[in-house]
Short mmCIF file of C-alpha atoms in Angstrom, two decimals:
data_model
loop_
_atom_site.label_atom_id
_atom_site.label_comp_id
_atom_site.label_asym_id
_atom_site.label_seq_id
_atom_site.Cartn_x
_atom_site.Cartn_y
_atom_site.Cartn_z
CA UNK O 1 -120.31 92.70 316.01
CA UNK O 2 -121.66 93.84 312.69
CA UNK O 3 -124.61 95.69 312.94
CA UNK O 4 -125.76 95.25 309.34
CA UNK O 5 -126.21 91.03 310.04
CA UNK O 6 -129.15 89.66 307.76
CA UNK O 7 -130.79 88.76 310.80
CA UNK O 8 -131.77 92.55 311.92
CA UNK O 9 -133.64 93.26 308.57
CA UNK O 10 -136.64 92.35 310.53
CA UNK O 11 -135.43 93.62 313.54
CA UNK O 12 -137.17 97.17 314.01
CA UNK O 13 -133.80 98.77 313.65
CA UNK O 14 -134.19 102.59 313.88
CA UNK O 15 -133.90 104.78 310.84
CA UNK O 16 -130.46 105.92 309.81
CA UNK O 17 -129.45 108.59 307.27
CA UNK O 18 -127.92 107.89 303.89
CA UNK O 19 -124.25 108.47 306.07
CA UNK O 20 -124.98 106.01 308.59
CA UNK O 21 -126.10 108.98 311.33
CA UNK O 22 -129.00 108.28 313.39
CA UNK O 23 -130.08 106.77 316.67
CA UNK O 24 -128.27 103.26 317.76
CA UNK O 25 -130.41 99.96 318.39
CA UNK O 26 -130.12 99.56 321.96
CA UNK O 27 -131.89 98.08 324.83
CA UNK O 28 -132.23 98.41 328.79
CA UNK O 29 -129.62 97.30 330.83
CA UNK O 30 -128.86 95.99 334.38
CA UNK O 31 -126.71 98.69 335.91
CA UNK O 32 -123.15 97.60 337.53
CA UNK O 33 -123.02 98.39 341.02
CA UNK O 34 -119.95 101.00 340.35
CA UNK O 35 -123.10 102.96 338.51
CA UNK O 36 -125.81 102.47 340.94
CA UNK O 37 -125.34 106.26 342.00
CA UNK O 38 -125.35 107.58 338.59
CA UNK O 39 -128.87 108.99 338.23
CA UNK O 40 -129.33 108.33 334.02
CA UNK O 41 -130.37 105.19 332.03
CA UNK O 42 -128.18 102.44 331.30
CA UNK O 43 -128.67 100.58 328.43
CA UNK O 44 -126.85 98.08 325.92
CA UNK O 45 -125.89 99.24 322.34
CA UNK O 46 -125.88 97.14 319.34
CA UNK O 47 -127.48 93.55 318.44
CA UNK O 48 -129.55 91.87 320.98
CA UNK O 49 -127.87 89.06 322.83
CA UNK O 50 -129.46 86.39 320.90
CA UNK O 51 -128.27 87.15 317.71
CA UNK O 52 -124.74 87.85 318.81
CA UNK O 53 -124.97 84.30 320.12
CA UNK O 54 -126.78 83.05 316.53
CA UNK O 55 -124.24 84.89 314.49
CA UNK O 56 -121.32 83.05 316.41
CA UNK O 57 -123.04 79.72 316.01
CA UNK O 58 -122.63 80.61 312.14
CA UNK O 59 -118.69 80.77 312.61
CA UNK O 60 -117.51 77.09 313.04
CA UNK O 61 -114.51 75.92 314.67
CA UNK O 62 -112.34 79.99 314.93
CA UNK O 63 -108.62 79.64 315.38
CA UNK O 64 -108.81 82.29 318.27
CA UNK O 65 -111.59 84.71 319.06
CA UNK O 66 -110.23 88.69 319.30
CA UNK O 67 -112.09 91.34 321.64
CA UNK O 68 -112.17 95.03 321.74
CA UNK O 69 -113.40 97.02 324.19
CA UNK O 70 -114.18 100.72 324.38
CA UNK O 71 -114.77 103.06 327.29
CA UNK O 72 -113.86 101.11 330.70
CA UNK O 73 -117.70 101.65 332.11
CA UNK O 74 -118.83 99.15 329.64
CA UNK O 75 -117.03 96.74 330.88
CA UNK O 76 -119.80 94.59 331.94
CA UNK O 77 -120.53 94.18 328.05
CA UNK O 78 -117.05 93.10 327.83
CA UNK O 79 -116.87 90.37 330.36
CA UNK O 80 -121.13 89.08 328.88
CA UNK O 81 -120.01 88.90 324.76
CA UNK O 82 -116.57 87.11 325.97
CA UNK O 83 -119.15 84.90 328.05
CA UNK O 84 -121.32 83.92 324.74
CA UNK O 85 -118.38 83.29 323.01
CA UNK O 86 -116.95 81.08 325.34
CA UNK O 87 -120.28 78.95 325.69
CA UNK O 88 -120.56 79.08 321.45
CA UNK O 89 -117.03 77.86 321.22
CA UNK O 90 -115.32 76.22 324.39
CA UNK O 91 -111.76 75.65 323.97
CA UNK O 92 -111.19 78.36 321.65
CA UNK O 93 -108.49 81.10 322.84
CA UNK O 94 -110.41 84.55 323.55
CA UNK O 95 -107.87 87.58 323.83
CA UNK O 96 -109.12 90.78 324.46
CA UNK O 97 -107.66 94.23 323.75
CA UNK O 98 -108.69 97.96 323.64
CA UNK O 99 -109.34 100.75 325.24
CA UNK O 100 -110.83 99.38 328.92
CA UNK O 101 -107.98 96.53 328.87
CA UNK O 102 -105.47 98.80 328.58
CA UNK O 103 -106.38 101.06 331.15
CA UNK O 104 -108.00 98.77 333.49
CA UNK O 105 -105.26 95.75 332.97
CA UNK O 106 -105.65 94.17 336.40
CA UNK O 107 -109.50 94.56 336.75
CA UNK O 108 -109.81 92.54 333.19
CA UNK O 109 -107.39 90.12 333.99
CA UNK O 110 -109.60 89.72 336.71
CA UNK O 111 -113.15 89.66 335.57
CA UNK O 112 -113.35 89.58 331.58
CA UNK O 113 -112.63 86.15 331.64
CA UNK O 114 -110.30 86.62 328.49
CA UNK O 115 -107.25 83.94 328.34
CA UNK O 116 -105.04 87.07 327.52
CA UNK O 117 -105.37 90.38 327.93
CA UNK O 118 -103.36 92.58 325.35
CA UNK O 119 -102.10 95.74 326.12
CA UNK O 120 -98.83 96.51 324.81
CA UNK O 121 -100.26 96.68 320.99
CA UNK O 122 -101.15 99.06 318.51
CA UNK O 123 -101.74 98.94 314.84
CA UNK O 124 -97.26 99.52 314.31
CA UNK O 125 -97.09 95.71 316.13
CA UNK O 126 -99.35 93.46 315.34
CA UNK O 127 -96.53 91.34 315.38
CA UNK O 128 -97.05 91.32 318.81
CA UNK O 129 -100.25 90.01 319.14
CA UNK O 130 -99.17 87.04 316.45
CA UNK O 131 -97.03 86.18 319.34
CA UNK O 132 -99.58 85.91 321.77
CA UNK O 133 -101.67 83.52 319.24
CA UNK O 134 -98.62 81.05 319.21
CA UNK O 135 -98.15 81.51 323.28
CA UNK O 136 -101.86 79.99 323.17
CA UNK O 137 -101.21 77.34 320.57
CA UNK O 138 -101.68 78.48 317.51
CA UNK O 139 -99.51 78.85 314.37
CA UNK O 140 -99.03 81.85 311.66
CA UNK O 141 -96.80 84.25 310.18
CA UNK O 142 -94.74 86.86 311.02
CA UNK O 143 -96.44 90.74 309.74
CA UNK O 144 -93.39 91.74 307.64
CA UNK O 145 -92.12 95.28 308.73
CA UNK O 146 -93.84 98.13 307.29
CA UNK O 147 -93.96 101.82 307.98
CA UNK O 148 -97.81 101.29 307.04
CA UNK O 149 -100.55 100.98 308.65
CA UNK O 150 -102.44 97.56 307.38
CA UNK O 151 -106.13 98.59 306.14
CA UNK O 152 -108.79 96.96 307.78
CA UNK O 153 -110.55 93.95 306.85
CA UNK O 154 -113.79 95.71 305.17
CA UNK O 155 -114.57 92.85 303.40
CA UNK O 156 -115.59 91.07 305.98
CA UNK O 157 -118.86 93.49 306.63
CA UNK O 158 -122.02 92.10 305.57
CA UNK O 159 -122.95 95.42 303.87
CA UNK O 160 -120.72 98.64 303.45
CA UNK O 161 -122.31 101.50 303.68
CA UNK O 162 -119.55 103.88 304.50
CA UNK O 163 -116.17 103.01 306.00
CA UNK O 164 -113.38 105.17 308.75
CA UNK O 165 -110.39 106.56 307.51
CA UNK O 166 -106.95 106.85 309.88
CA UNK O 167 -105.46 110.02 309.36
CA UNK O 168 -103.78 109.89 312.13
CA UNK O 169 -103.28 108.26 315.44
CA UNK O 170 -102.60 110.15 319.42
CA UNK O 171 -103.06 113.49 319.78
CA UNK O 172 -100.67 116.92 319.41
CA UNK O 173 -101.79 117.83 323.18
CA UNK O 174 -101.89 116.61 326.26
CA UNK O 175 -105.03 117.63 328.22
CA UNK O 176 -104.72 116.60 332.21
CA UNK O 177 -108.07 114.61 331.88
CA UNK O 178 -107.16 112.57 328.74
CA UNK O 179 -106.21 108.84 328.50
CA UNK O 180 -105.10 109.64 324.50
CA UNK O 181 -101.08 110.27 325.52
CA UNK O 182 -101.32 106.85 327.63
CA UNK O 183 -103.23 104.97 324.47
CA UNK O 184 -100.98 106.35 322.09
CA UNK O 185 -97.85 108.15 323.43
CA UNK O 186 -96.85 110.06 319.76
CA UNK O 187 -99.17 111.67 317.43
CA UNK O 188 -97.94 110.39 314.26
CA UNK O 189 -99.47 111.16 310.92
CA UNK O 190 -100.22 109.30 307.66
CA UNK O 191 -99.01 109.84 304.32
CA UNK O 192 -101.36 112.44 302.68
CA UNK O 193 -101.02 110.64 299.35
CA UNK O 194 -101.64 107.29 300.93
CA UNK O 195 -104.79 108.30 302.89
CA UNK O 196 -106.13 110.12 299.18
CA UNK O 197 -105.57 107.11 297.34
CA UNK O 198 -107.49 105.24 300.00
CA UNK O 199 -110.06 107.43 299.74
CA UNK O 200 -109.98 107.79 295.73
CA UNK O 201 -109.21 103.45 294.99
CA UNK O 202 -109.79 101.67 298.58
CA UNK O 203 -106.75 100.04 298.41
CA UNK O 204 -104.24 102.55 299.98
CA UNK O 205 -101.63 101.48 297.64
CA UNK O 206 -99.49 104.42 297.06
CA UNK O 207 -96.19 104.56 298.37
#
């Protein structure tokens, strides 16, 4: 969820620097029972649940509702904002996809509540996931083929401050303790000119 939403002007977030740096609004959590030994604080990052809930009360009537998820201990968060959005908008298809789907696939299937979990897909077929929308109903087109990666949707942010860049995706090694050559099996590069012209225009329109 964007953490620039009108509704956090007020909010006491903390201070940031002019690059978007800083410390992270956050708040204390209950701790999963897999954590109970850890001896450290738990808390939740980003908006408090209330204004996740007000912000999707502002969307009316979504096609499908799409989930990420980061490291697999935050799973809990996972399995609560798929919760919210299920009570905002009942009926509405939830998938959910990232990093803790796709290397916990049987423990989200089982707990986040999701009505798919999708972990065969990565930014080369999105395709893919277009297939899954239609499995749950709904209708749209094909992503024509292209060697490029599709630029995110930055338009969408209520304010835009500063925005990531893909350079690349995977990585050149492949360190024992590393999920990165499951996530993304090659380490595959972008076109130098492209990723410039993204920088220099936005639009990431050279060929």
């Amino acid at each position: 969820m964007d953490i620039h939403l009108p509704t956090l002007k007020d909010s006491g977030l903390p201070a940031r620097s002019a690059y978007g740096t800083g410390k992270f609004l956050r708040e204390k959590a209950v701790r999963s029972p897999a954590l109970k030994h850890v001896p450290r604080s738990y808390s939740r990052y980003g908006i408090p649940k209330q204004l996740f809930v007000s912000a999707l009360k502002e969307v009316k009537q979504p096609a499908a509702i799409l989930v990420t998820s980061l490291m697999t201990y935050w799973y809990p968060g996972v399995t609560e904002a798929i919760a919210a959005a299920r009570e905002v908008h009942p009926g509405t298809p939830i998938l959910l996809g990232g990093i803790y789907a796709r290397l916990c696939e049987e423990h989200a299937l089982a707990t986040s509540g999701a009505d798919r979990v999708v972990t065969d897909i990565s930014l080369h077929t999105m395709a893919e996931l277009l297939d899954d929308l239609r499995d749950l109903g709904l209708e749209g087109d094909k992503v024509p083929p292209s060697k490029e990666l599709p630029l995110p949707a930055f338009d969408l942010l209520h304010r835009l401050d500063y925005v990531p860049i893909v350079t690349s995706t995977g990585c050149p090694y492949r360190c024992e303790y590393c999920a990165s050559r499951f996530l993304n099996p090659r380490f595959i590069t972008q076109d130098p000119h492209r990723v410039l012209d993204e920088i220099c225009t936005g639009t990431g329109s050279a060929e």
